[in-house]
PDB file of C-alpha atoms and ligand atoms in Angstrom:
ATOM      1  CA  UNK Y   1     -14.529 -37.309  20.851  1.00 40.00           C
ATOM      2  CA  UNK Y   2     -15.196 -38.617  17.377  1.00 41.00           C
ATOM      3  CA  UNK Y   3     -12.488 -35.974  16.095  1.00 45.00           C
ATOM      4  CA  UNK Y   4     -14.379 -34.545  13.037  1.00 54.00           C
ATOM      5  CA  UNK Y   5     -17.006 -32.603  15.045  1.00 61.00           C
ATOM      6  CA  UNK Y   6     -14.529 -30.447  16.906  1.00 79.00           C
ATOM      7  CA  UNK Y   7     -11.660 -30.473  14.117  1.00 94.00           C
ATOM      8  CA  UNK Y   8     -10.687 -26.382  13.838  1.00 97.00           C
ATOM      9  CA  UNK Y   9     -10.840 -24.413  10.361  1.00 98.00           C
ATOM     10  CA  UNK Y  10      -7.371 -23.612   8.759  1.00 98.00           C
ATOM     11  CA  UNK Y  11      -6.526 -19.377   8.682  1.00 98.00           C
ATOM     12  CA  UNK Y  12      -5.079 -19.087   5.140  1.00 98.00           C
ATOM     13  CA  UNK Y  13      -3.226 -16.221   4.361  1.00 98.00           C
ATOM     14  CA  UNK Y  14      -2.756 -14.548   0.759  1.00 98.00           C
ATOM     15  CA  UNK Y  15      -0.354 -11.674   0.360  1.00 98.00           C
ATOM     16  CA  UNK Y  16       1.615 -10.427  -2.827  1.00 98.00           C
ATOM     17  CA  UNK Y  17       1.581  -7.011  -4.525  1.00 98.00           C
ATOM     18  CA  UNK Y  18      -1.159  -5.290  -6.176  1.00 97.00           C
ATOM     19  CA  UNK Y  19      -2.363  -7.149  -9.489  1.00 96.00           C
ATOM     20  CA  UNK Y  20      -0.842 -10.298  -8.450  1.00 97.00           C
ATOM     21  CA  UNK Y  21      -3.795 -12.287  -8.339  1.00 97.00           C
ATOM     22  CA  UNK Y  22      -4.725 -12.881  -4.710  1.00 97.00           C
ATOM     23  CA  UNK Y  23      -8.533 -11.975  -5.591  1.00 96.00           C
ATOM     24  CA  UNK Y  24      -9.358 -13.904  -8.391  1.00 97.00           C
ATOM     25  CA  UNK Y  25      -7.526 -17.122  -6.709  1.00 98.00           C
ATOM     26  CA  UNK Y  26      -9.364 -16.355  -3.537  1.00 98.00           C
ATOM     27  CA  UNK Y  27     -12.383 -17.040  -5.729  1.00 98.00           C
ATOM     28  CA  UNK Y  28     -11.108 -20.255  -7.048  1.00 98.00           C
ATOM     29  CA  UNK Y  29     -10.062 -21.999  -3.698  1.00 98.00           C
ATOM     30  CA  UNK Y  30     -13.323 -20.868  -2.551  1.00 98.00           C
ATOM     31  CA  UNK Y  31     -15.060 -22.944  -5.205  1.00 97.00           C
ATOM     32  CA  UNK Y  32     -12.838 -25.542  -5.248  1.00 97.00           C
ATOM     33  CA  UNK Y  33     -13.127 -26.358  -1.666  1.00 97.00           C
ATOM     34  CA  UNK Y  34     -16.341 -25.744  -1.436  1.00 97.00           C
ATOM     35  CA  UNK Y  35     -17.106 -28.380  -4.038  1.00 97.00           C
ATOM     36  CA  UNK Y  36     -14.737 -31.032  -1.929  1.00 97.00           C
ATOM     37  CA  UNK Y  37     -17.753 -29.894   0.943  1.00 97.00           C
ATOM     38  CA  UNK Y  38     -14.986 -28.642   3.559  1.00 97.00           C
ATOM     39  CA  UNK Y  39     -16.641 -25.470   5.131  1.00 98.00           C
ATOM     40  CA  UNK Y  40     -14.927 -22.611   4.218  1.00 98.00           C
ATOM     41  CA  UNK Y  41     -15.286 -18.421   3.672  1.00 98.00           C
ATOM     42  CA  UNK Y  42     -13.216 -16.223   2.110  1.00 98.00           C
ATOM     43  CA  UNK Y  43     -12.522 -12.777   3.589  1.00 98.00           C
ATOM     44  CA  UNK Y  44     -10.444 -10.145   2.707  1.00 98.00           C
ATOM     45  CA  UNK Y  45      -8.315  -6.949   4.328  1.00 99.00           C
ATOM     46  CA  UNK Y  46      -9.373  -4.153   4.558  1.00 98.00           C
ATOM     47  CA  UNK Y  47     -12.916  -5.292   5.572  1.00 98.00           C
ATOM     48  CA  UNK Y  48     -14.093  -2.050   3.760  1.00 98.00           C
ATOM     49  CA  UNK Y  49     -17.744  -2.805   5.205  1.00 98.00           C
ATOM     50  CA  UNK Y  50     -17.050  -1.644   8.751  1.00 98.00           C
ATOM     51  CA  UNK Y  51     -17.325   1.564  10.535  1.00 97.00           C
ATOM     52  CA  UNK Y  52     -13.038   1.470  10.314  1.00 98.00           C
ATOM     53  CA  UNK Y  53     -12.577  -0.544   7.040  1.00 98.00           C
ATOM     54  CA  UNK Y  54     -14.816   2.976   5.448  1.00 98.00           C
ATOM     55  CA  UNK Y  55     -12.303   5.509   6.980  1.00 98.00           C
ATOM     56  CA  UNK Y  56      -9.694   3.268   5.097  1.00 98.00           C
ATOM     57  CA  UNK Y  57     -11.925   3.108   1.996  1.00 98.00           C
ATOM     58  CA  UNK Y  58     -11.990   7.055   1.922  1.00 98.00           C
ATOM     59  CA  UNK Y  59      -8.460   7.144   2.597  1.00 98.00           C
ATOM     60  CA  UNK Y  60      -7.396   4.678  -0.204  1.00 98.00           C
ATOM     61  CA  UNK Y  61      -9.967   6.597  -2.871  1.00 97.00           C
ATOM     62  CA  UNK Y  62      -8.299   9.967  -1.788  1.00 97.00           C
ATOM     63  CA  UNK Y  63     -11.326  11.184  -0.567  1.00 97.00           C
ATOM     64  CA  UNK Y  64      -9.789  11.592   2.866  1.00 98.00           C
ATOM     65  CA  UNK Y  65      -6.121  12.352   3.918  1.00 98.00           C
ATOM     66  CA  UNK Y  66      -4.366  10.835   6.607  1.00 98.00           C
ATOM     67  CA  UNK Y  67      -1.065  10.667   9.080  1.00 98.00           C
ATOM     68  CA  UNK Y  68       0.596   7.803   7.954  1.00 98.00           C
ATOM     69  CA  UNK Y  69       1.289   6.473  11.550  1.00 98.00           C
ATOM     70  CA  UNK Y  70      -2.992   6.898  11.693  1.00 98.00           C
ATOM     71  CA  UNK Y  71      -3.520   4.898   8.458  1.00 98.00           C
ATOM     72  CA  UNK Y  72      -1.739   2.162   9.638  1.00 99.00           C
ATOM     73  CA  UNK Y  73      -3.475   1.789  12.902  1.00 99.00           C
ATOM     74  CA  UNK Y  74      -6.890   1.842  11.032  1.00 99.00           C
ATOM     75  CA  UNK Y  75      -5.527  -1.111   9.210  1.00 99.00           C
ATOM     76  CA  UNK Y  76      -5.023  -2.825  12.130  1.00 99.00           C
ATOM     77  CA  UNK Y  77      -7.461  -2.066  13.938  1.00 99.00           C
ATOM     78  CA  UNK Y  78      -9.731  -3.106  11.201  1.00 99.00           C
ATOM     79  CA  UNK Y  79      -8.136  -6.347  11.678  1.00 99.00           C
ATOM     80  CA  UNK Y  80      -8.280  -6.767  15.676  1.00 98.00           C
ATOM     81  CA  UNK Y  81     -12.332  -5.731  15.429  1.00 98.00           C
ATOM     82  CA  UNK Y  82     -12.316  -9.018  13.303  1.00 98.00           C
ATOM     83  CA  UNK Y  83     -10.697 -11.127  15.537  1.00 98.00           C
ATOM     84  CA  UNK Y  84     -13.253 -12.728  17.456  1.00 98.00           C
ATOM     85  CA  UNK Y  85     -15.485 -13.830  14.963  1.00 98.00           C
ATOM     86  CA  UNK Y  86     -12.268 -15.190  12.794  1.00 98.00           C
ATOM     87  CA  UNK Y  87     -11.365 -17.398  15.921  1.00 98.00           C
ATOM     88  CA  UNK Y  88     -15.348 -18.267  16.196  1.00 98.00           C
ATOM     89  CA  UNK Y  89     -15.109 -19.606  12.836  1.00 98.00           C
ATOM     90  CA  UNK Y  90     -12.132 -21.384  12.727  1.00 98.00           C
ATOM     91  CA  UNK Y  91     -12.599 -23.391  16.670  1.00 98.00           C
ATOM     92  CA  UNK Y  92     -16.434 -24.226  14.520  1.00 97.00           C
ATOM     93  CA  UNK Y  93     -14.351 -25.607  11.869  1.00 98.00           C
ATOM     94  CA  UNK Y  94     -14.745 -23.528   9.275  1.00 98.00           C
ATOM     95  CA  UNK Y  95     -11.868 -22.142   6.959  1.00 98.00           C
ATOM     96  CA  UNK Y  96     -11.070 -19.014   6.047  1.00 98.00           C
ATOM     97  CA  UNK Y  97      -9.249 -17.770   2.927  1.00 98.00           C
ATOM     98  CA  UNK Y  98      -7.823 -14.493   3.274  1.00 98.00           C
ATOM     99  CA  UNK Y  99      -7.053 -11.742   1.129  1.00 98.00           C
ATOM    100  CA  UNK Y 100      -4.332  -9.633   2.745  1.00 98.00           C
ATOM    101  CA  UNK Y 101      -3.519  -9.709   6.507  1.00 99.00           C
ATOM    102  CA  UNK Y 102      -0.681  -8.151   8.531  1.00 98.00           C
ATOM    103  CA  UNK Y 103       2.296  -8.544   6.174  1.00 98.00           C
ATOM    104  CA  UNK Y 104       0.521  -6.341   3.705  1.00 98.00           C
ATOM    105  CA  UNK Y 105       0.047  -3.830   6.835  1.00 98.00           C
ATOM    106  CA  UNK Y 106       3.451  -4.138   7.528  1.00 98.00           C
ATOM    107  CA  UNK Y 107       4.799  -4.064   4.233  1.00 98.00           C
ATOM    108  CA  UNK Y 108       2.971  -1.076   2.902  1.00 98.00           C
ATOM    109  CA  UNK Y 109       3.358   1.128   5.858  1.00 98.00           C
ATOM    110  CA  UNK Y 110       7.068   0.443   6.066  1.00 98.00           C
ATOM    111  CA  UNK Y 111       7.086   0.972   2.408  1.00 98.00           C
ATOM    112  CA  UNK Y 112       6.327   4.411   3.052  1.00 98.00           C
ATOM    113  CA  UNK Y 113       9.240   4.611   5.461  1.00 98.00           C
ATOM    114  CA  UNK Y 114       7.891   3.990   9.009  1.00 98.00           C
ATOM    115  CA  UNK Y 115       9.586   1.546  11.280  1.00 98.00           C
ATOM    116  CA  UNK Y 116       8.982  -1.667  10.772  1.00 98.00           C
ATOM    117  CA  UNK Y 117       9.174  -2.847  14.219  1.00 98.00           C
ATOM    118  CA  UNK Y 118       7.038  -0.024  14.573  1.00 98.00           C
ATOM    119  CA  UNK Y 119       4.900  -1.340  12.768  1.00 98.00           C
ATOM    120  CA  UNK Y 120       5.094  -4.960  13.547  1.00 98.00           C
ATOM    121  CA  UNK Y 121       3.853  -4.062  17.020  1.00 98.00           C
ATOM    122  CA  UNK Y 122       0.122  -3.441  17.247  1.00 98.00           C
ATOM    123  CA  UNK Y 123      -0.513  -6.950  15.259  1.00 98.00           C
ATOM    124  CA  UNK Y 124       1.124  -8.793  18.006  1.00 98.00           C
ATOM    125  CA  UNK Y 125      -1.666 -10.779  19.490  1.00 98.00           C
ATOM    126  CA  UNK Y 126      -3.529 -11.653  16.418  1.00 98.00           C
ATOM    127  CA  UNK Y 127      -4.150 -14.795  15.209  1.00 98.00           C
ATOM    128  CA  UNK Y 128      -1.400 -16.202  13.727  1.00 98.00           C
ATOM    129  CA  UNK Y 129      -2.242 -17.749   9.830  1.00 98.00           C
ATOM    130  CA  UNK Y 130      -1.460 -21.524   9.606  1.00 98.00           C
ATOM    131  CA  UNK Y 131      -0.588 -20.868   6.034  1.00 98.00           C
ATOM    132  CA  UNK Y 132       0.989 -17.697   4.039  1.00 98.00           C
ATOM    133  CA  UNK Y 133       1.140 -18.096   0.149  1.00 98.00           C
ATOM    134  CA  UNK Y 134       3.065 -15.058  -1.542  1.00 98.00           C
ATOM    135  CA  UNK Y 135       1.790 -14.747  -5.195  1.00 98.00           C
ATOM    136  CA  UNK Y 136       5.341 -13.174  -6.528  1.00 98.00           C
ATOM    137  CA  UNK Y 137       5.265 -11.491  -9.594  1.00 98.00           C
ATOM    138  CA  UNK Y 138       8.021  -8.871 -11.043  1.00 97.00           C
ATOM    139  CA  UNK Y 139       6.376  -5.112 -10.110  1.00 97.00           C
ATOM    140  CA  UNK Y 140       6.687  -4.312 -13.792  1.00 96.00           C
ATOM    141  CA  UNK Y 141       4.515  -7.199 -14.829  1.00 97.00           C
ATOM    142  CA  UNK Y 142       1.782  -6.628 -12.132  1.00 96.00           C
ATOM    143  CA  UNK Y 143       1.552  -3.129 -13.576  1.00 94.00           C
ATOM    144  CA  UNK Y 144       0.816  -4.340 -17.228  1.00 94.00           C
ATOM    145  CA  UNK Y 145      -1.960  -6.176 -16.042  1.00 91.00           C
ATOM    146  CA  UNK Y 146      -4.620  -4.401 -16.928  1.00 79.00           C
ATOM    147  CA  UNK Y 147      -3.677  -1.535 -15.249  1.00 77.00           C
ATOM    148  CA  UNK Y 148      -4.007  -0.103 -11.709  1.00 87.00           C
ATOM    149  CA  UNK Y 149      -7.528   1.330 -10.149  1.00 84.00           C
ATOM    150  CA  UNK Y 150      -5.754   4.174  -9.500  1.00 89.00           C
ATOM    151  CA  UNK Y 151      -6.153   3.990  -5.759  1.00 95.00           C
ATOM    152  CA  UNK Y 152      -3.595   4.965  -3.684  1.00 96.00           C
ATOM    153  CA  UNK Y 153      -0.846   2.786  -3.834  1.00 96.00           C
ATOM    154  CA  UNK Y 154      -0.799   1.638  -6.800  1.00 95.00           C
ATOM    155  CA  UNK Y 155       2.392   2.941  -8.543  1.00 95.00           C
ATOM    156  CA  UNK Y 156       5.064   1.067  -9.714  1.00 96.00           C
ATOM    157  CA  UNK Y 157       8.056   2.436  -7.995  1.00 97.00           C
ATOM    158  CA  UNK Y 158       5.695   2.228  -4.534  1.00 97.00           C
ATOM    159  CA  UNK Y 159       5.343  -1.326  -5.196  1.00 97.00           C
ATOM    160  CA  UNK Y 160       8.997  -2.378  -5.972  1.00 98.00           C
ATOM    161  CA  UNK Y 161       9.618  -1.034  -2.320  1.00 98.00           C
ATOM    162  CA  UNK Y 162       6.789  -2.924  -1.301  1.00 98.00           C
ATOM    163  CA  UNK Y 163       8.304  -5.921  -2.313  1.00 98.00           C
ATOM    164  CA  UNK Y 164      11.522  -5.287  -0.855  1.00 98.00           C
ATOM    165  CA  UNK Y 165       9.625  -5.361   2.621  1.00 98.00           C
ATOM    166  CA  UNK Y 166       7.532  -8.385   1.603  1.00 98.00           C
ATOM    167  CA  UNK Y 167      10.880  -9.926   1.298  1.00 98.00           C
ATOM    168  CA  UNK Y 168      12.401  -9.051   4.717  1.00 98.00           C
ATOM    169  CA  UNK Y 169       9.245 -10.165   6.188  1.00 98.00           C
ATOM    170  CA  UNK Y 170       9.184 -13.577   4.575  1.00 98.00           C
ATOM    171  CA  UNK Y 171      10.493 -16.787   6.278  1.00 95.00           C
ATOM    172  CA  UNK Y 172      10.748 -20.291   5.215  1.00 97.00           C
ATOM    173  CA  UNK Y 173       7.274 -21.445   6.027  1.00 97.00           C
ATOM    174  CA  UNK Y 174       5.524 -19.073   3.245  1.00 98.00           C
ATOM    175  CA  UNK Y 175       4.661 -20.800  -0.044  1.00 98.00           C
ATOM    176  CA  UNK Y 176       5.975 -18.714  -2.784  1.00 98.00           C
ATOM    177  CA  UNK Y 177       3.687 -19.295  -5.632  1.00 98.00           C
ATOM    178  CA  UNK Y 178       5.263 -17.880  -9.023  1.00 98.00           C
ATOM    179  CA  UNK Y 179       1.850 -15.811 -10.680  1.00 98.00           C
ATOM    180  CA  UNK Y 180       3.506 -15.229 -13.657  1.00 98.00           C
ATOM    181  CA  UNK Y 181       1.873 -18.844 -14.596  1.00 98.00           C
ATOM    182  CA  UNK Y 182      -1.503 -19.614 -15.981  1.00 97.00           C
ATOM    183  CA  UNK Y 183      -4.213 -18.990 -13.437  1.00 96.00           C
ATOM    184  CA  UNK Y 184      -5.163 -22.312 -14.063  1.00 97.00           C
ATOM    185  CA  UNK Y 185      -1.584 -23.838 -13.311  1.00 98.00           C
ATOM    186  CA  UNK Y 186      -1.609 -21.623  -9.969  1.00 98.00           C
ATOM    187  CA  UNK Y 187      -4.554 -22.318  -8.807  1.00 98.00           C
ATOM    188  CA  UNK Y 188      -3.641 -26.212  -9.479  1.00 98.00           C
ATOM    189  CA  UNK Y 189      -0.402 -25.562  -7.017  1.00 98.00           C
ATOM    190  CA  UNK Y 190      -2.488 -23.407  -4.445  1.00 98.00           C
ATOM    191  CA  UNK Y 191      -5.081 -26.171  -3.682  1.00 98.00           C
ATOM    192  CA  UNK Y 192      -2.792 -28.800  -2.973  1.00 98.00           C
ATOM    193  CA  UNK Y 193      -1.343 -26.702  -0.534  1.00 98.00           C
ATOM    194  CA  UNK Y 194      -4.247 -25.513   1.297  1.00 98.00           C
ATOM    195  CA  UNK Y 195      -5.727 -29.137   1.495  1.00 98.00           C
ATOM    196  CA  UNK Y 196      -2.494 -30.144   2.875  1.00 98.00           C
ATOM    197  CA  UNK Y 197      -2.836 -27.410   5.634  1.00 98.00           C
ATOM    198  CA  UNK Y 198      -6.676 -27.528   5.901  1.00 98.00           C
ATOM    199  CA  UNK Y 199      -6.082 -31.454   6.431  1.00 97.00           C
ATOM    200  CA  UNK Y 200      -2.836 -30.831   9.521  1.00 97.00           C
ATOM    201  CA  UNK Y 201      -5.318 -28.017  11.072  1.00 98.00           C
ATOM    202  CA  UNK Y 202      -8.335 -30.723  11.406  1.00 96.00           C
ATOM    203  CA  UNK Y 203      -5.939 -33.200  12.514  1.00 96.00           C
ATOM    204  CA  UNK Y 204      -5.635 -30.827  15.944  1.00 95.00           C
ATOM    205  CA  UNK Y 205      -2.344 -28.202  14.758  1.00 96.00           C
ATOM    206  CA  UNK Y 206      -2.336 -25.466  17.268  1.00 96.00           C
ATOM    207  CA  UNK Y 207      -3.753 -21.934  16.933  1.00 97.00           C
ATOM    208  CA  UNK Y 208      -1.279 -19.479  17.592  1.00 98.00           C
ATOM    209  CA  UNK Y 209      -0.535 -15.856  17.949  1.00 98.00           C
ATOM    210  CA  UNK Y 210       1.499 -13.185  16.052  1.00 98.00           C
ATOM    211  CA  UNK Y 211       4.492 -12.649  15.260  1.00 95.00           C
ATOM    212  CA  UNK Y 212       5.819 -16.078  15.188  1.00 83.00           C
TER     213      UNK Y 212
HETATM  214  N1  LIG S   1      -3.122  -2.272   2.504  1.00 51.18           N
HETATM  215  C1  LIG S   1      -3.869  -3.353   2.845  1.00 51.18           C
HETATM  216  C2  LIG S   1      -2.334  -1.632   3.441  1.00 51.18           C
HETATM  217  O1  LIG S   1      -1.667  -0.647   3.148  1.00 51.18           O
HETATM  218  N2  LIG S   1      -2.330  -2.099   4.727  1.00 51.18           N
HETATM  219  C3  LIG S   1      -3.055  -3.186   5.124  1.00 51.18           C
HETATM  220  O2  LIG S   1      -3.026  -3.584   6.300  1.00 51.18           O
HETATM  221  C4  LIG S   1      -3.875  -3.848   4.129  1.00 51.18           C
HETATM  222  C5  LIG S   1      -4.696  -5.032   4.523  1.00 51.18           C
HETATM  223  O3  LIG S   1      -4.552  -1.421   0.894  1.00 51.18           O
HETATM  224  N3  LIG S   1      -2.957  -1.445  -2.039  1.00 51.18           N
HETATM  225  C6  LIG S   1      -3.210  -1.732   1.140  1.00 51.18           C
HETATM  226  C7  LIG S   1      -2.814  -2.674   0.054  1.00 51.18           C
HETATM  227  C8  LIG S   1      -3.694  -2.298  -1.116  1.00 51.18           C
HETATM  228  C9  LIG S   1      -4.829  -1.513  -0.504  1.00 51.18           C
HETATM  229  O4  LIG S   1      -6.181  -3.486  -0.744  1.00 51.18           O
HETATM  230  C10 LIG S   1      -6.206  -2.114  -0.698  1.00 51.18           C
HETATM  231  P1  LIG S   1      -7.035  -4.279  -1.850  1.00 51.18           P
HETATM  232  O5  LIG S   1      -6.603  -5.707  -1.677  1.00 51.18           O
HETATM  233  O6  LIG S   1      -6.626  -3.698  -3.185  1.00 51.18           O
HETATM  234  O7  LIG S   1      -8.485  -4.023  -1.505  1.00 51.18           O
END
Protein backbone atom coordinates (compact mmCIF):
# COMPACT_ATOMS: atom_id res chain seq x y z
CA UNK A 1 0.00 0.00 0.00
CA UNK A 2 1.16 3.49 -0.83
CA UNK A 3 0.15 4.48 2.91
CA UNK A 4 -1.71 7.80 2.22
CA UNK A 5 -4.80 6.21 0.59
CA UNK A 6 -5.75 4.10 3.58
CA UNK A 7 -4.18 6.49 6.38
CA UNK A 8 -7.34 6.75 9.16
CA UNK A 9 -8.86 10.27 10.29
CA UNK A 10 -7.86 11.42 13.89
CA UNK A 11 -11.23 11.50 16.59
CA UNK A 12 -10.52 14.83 18.37
CA UNK A 13 -12.16 15.44 21.41
CA UNK A 14 -13.12 18.99 22.97
CA UNK A 15 -14.54 19.15 26.45
CA UNK A 16 -14.48 22.08 29.10
CA UNK A 17 -17.38 23.87 30.82
CA UNK A 18 -20.01 25.91 29.37
CA UNK A 19 -18.62 29.30 27.80
CA UNK A 20 -15.23 27.98 27.58
CA UNK A 21 -14.81 28.21 24.05
CA UNK A 22 -15.02 24.72 22.58
CA UNK A 23 -17.48 26.12 19.73
CA UNK A 24 -15.90 28.95 18.41
CA UNK A 25 -12.36 26.95 18.36
CA UNK A 26 -14.15 24.07 16.76
CA UNK A 27 -14.72 26.62 14.02
CA UNK A 28 -11.18 27.67 13.79
CA UNK A 29 -9.44 24.16 13.56
CA UNK A 30 -12.03 23.49 11.09
CA UNK A 31 -10.74 26.29 8.88
CA UNK A 32 -7.43 25.97 9.64
CA UNK A 33 -7.14 22.43 8.64
CA UNK A 34 -9.17 22.65 6.07
CA UNK A 35 -6.95 25.25 4.45
CA UNK A 36 -3.71 22.77 5.09
CA UNK A 37 -6.33 20.36 2.66
CA UNK A 38 -6.41 17.44 5.40
CA UNK A 39 -10.11 16.19 5.24
CA UNK A 40 -11.79 16.95 8.17
CA UNK A 41 -15.62 17.65 9.84
CA UNK A 42 -16.50 18.99 12.84
CA UNK A 43 -19.36 17.53 14.89
CA UNK A 44 -20.68 18.20 18.02
CA UNK A 45 -22.69 16.40 21.20
CA UNK A 46 -25.67 16.39 21.54
CA UNK A 47 -26.35 15.83 17.78
CA UNK A 48 -29.61 17.87 18.43
CA UNK A 49 -30.72 16.90 14.71
CA UNK A 50 -31.74 13.33 15.49
CA UNK A 51 -34.86 11.68 16.54
CA UNK A 52 -32.81 11.33 20.30
CA UNK A 53 -30.53 14.46 20.12
CA UNK A 54 -34.54 16.43 19.93
CA UNK A 55 -35.77 14.65 23.16
CA UNK A 56 -32.44 16.11 24.62
CA UNK A 57 -33.04 19.48 22.90
CA UNK A 58 -36.57 19.67 24.67
CA UNK A 59 -35.10 18.53 27.76
CA UNK A 60 -32.19 21.10 27.85
CA UNK A 61 -34.83 24.14 26.75
CA UNK A 62 -37.16 22.94 29.66
CA UNK A 63 -39.72 22.16 27.42
CA UNK A 64 -39.67 18.57 28.61
CA UNK A 65 -38.77 17.06 32.08
CA UNK A 66 -36.86 14.12 32.65
CA UNK A 67 -35.43 11.23 35.22
CA UNK A 68 -32.04 12.05 35.48
CA UNK A 69 -30.85 8.36 35.10
CA UNK A 70 -33.18 8.79 31.51
CA UNK A 71 -31.37 12.01 30.46
CA UNK A 72 -28.24 10.53 30.64
CA UNK A 73 -28.97 7.51 28.60
CA UNK A 74 -30.41 9.82 25.81
CA UNK A 75 -27.02 11.36 25.84
CA UNK A 76 -25.52 8.35 25.19
CA UNK A 77 -27.45 6.91 23.20
CA UNK A 78 -27.33 9.89 21.01
CA UNK A 79 -23.77 9.11 20.87
CA UNK A 80 -23.81 5.16 20.13
CA UNK A 81 -26.54 5.97 17.07
CA UNK A 82 -23.44 7.98 15.78
CA UNK A 83 -21.02 5.50 16.01
CA UNK A 84 -20.93 3.89 12.81
CA UNK A 85 -20.75 6.62 10.60
CA UNK A 86 -17.90 8.31 13.03
CA UNK A 87 -15.80 5.03 12.49
CA UNK A 88 -16.86 5.26 8.55
CA UNK A 89 -15.27 8.52 8.49
CA UNK A 90 -12.34 8.18 10.31
CA UNK A 91 -11.11 4.28 8.56
CA UNK A 92 -11.92 6.89 5.02
CA UNK A 93 -9.53 9.20 6.49
CA UNK A 94 -11.33 11.89 7.37
CA UNK A 95 -11.05 13.84 10.79
CA UNK A 96 -13.38 14.73 13.03
CA UNK A 97 -13.39 17.61 15.54
CA UNK A 98 -15.68 17.17 18.27
CA UNK A 99 -17.59 19.27 20.44
CA UNK A 100 -18.36 17.37 23.64
CA UNK A 101 -18.25 13.53 23.93
CA UNK A 102 -18.52 11.20 26.94
CA UNK A 103 -16.61 13.13 29.62
CA UNK A 104 -19.16 15.87 29.33
CA UNK A 105 -21.87 12.90 29.75
CA UNK A 106 -20.11 11.76 32.53
CA UNK A 107 -19.28 14.85 34.10
CA UNK A 108 -22.65 16.49 34.01
CA UNK A 109 -24.68 13.57 35.05
CA UNK A 110 -22.41 12.86 37.98
CA UNK A 111 -22.55 16.49 38.63
CA UNK A 112 -26.00 16.05 39.48
CA UNK A 113 -25.07 13.28 41.88
CA UNK A 114 -25.43 9.93 40.04
CA UNK A 115 -22.69 7.39 40.17
CA UNK A 116 -20.07 7.88 38.21
CA UNK A 117 -19.23 4.41 37.47
CA UNK A 118 -22.74 4.42 36.85
CA UNK A 119 -22.39 6.45 34.55
CA UNK A 120 -19.15 5.55 32.97
CA UNK A 121 -20.81 2.30 31.93
CA UNK A 122 -23.08 2.59 28.90
CA UNK A 123 -20.08 4.54 26.93
CA UNK A 124 -17.94 1.55 27.24
CA UNK A 125 -17.57 0.39 23.71
CA UNK A 126 -17.38 3.66 21.99
CA UNK A 127 -14.77 4.85 20.12
CA UNK A 128 -12.15 5.92 22.05
CA UNK A 129 -10.82 9.85 21.00
CA UNK A 130 -7.10 9.86 19.97
CA UNK A 131 -6.98 13.30 21.41
CA UNK A 132 -8.91 15.16 24.48
CA UNK A 133 -8.15 18.98 24.83
CA UNK A 134 -9.82 20.49 28.11
CA UNK A 135 -10.37 24.28 27.51
CA UNK A 136 -10.03 25.18 31.50
CA UNK A 137 -11.30 28.27 32.53
CA UNK A 138 -12.25 29.42 36.32
CA UNK A 139 -16.41 28.82 36.50
CA UNK A 140 -16.66 32.45 37.53
CA UNK A 141 -15.00 33.68 34.40
CA UNK A 142 -16.98 31.39 31.97
CA UNK A 143 -20.06 32.95 33.53
CA UNK A 144 -19.01 36.63 32.71
CA UNK A 145 -18.74 35.77 29.29
CA UNK A 146 -21.45 37.05 27.86
CA UNK A 147 -23.70 35.34 29.83
CA UNK A 148 -25.43 31.92 29.83
CA UNK A 149 -28.43 30.88 27.23
CA UNK A 150 -30.20 30.08 30.03
CA UNK A 151 -30.54 26.42 29.21
CA UNK A 152 -30.42 24.05 31.69
CA UNK A 153 -27.23 23.78 33.13
CA UNK A 154 -25.93 26.68 32.95
CA UNK A 155 -25.49 28.02 36.54
CA UNK A 156 -22.52 28.77 38.16
CA UNK A 157 -22.52 26.71 41.24
CA UNK A 158 -23.70 23.59 38.71
CA UNK A 159 -20.66 24.19 36.83
CA UNK A 160 -18.00 24.45 39.64
CA UNK A 161 -19.22 20.79 40.43
CA UNK A 162 -18.92 20.10 36.96
CA UNK A 163 -15.48 20.81 37.02
CA UNK A 164 -14.71 18.96 39.99
CA UNK A 165 -15.80 15.77 37.92
CA UNK A 166 -13.99 16.97 34.79
CA UNK A 167 -11.07 16.78 37.06
CA UNK A 168 -11.45 13.22 38.45
CA UNK A 169 -12.02 12.15 35.00
CA UNK A 170 -8.89 13.66 33.54
CA UNK A 171 -5.59 11.71 33.03
CA UNK A 172 -2.28 12.63 31.75
CA UNK A 173 -2.90 12.25 28.08
CA UNK A 174 -5.56 15.30 27.92
CA UNK A 175 -4.14 18.63 26.71
CA UNK A 176 -5.15 21.23 29.11
CA UNK A 177 -5.43 24.34 27.13
CA UNK A 178 -5.68 27.53 29.52
CA UNK A 179 -8.92 29.68 27.64
CA UNK A 180 -8.43 32.43 29.68
CA UNK A 181 -5.89 33.47 26.67
CA UNK A 182 -6.62 35.27 23.49
CA UNK A 183 -8.62 33.12 21.12
CA UNK A 184 -6.05 33.78 18.82
CA UNK A 185 -3.14 32.51 21.19
CA UNK A 186 -5.40 29.27 21.84
CA UNK A 187 -6.22 28.49 18.80
CA UNK A 188 -2.30 28.92 17.88
CA UNK A 189 -1.61 26.07 20.78
CA UNK A 190 -4.69 23.86 19.66
CA UNK A 191 -3.48 23.37 16.03
CA UNK A 192 -0.17 22.29 16.76
CA UNK A 193 -1.59 19.74 18.75
CA UNK A 194 -4.12 18.35 16.54
CA UNK A 195 -1.59 18.24 13.55
CA UNK A 196 0.65 16.42 15.79
CA UNK A 197 -2.16 13.81 16.46
CA UNK A 198 -3.83 14.05 12.99
CA UNK A 199 -0.12 13.33 11.65
CA UNK A 200 0.54 9.86 14.48
CA UNK A 201 -3.22 8.73 13.42
CA UNK A 202 -2.22 8.72 9.48
CA UNK A 203 0.97 7.24 10.34
CA UNK A 204 -1.29 3.87 11.34
CA UNK A 205 -2.02 4.68 15.57
CA UNK A 206 -4.66 2.27 16.58
CA UNK A 207 -8.41 2.89 17.00
CA UNK A 208 -9.52 1.98 20.24
CA UNK A 209 -12.42 1.63 22.53
CA UNK A 210 -13.71 3.31 25.75
CA UNK A 211 -12.76 3.72 28.72
CA UNK A 212 -9.11 3.52 28.31
N1 LIG B 1 -24.32 17.66 28.13
C1 LIG B 1 -23.73 17.39 26.93
C2 LIG B 1 -24.61 16.64 29.02
O1 LIG B 1 -25.16 16.87 30.09
N2 LIG B 1 -24.30 15.35 28.67
C3 LIG B 1 -23.70 15.03 27.49
O2 LIG B 1 -23.44 13.85 27.21
C4 LIG B 1 -23.40 16.10 26.57
C5 LIG B 1 -22.76 15.79 25.26
O3 LIG B 1 -25.59 19.46 27.43
N3 LIG B 1 -24.59 22.16 29.13
C6 LIG B 1 -24.72 19.03 28.44
C7 LIG B 1 -23.61 20.03 28.47
C8 LIG B 1 -24.25 21.32 27.99
C9 LIG B 1 -25.51 20.88 27.29
O4 LIG B 1 -24.35 21.24 25.21
C10 LIG B 1 -25.59 21.24 25.82
P1 LIG B 1 -23.94 22.43 24.21
O5 LIG B 1 -22.50 22.16 23.91
O6 LIG B 1 -24.16 23.72 24.98
O7 LIG B 1 -24.86 22.29 23.01
Amino acid sequence: STGQSDARGALIVLEGLDRSGKTSQSARLLSHLNSLGYPVESWRFPDRDTAVGKMISSYLTNQSQLDDHTIHLLFSANRWEKRSLMEAKLKSGTSLIVDRYSYSGVAFSSAKGLDIEWCKAPEVGLLAPDLVMYLNIPPEKAAERGGYGGERYEQLEFQKNVGKYYEMLSDPSWKIIDACLPLEDVEKQMTEIVLDCVVSCQKGKPLTHLWL
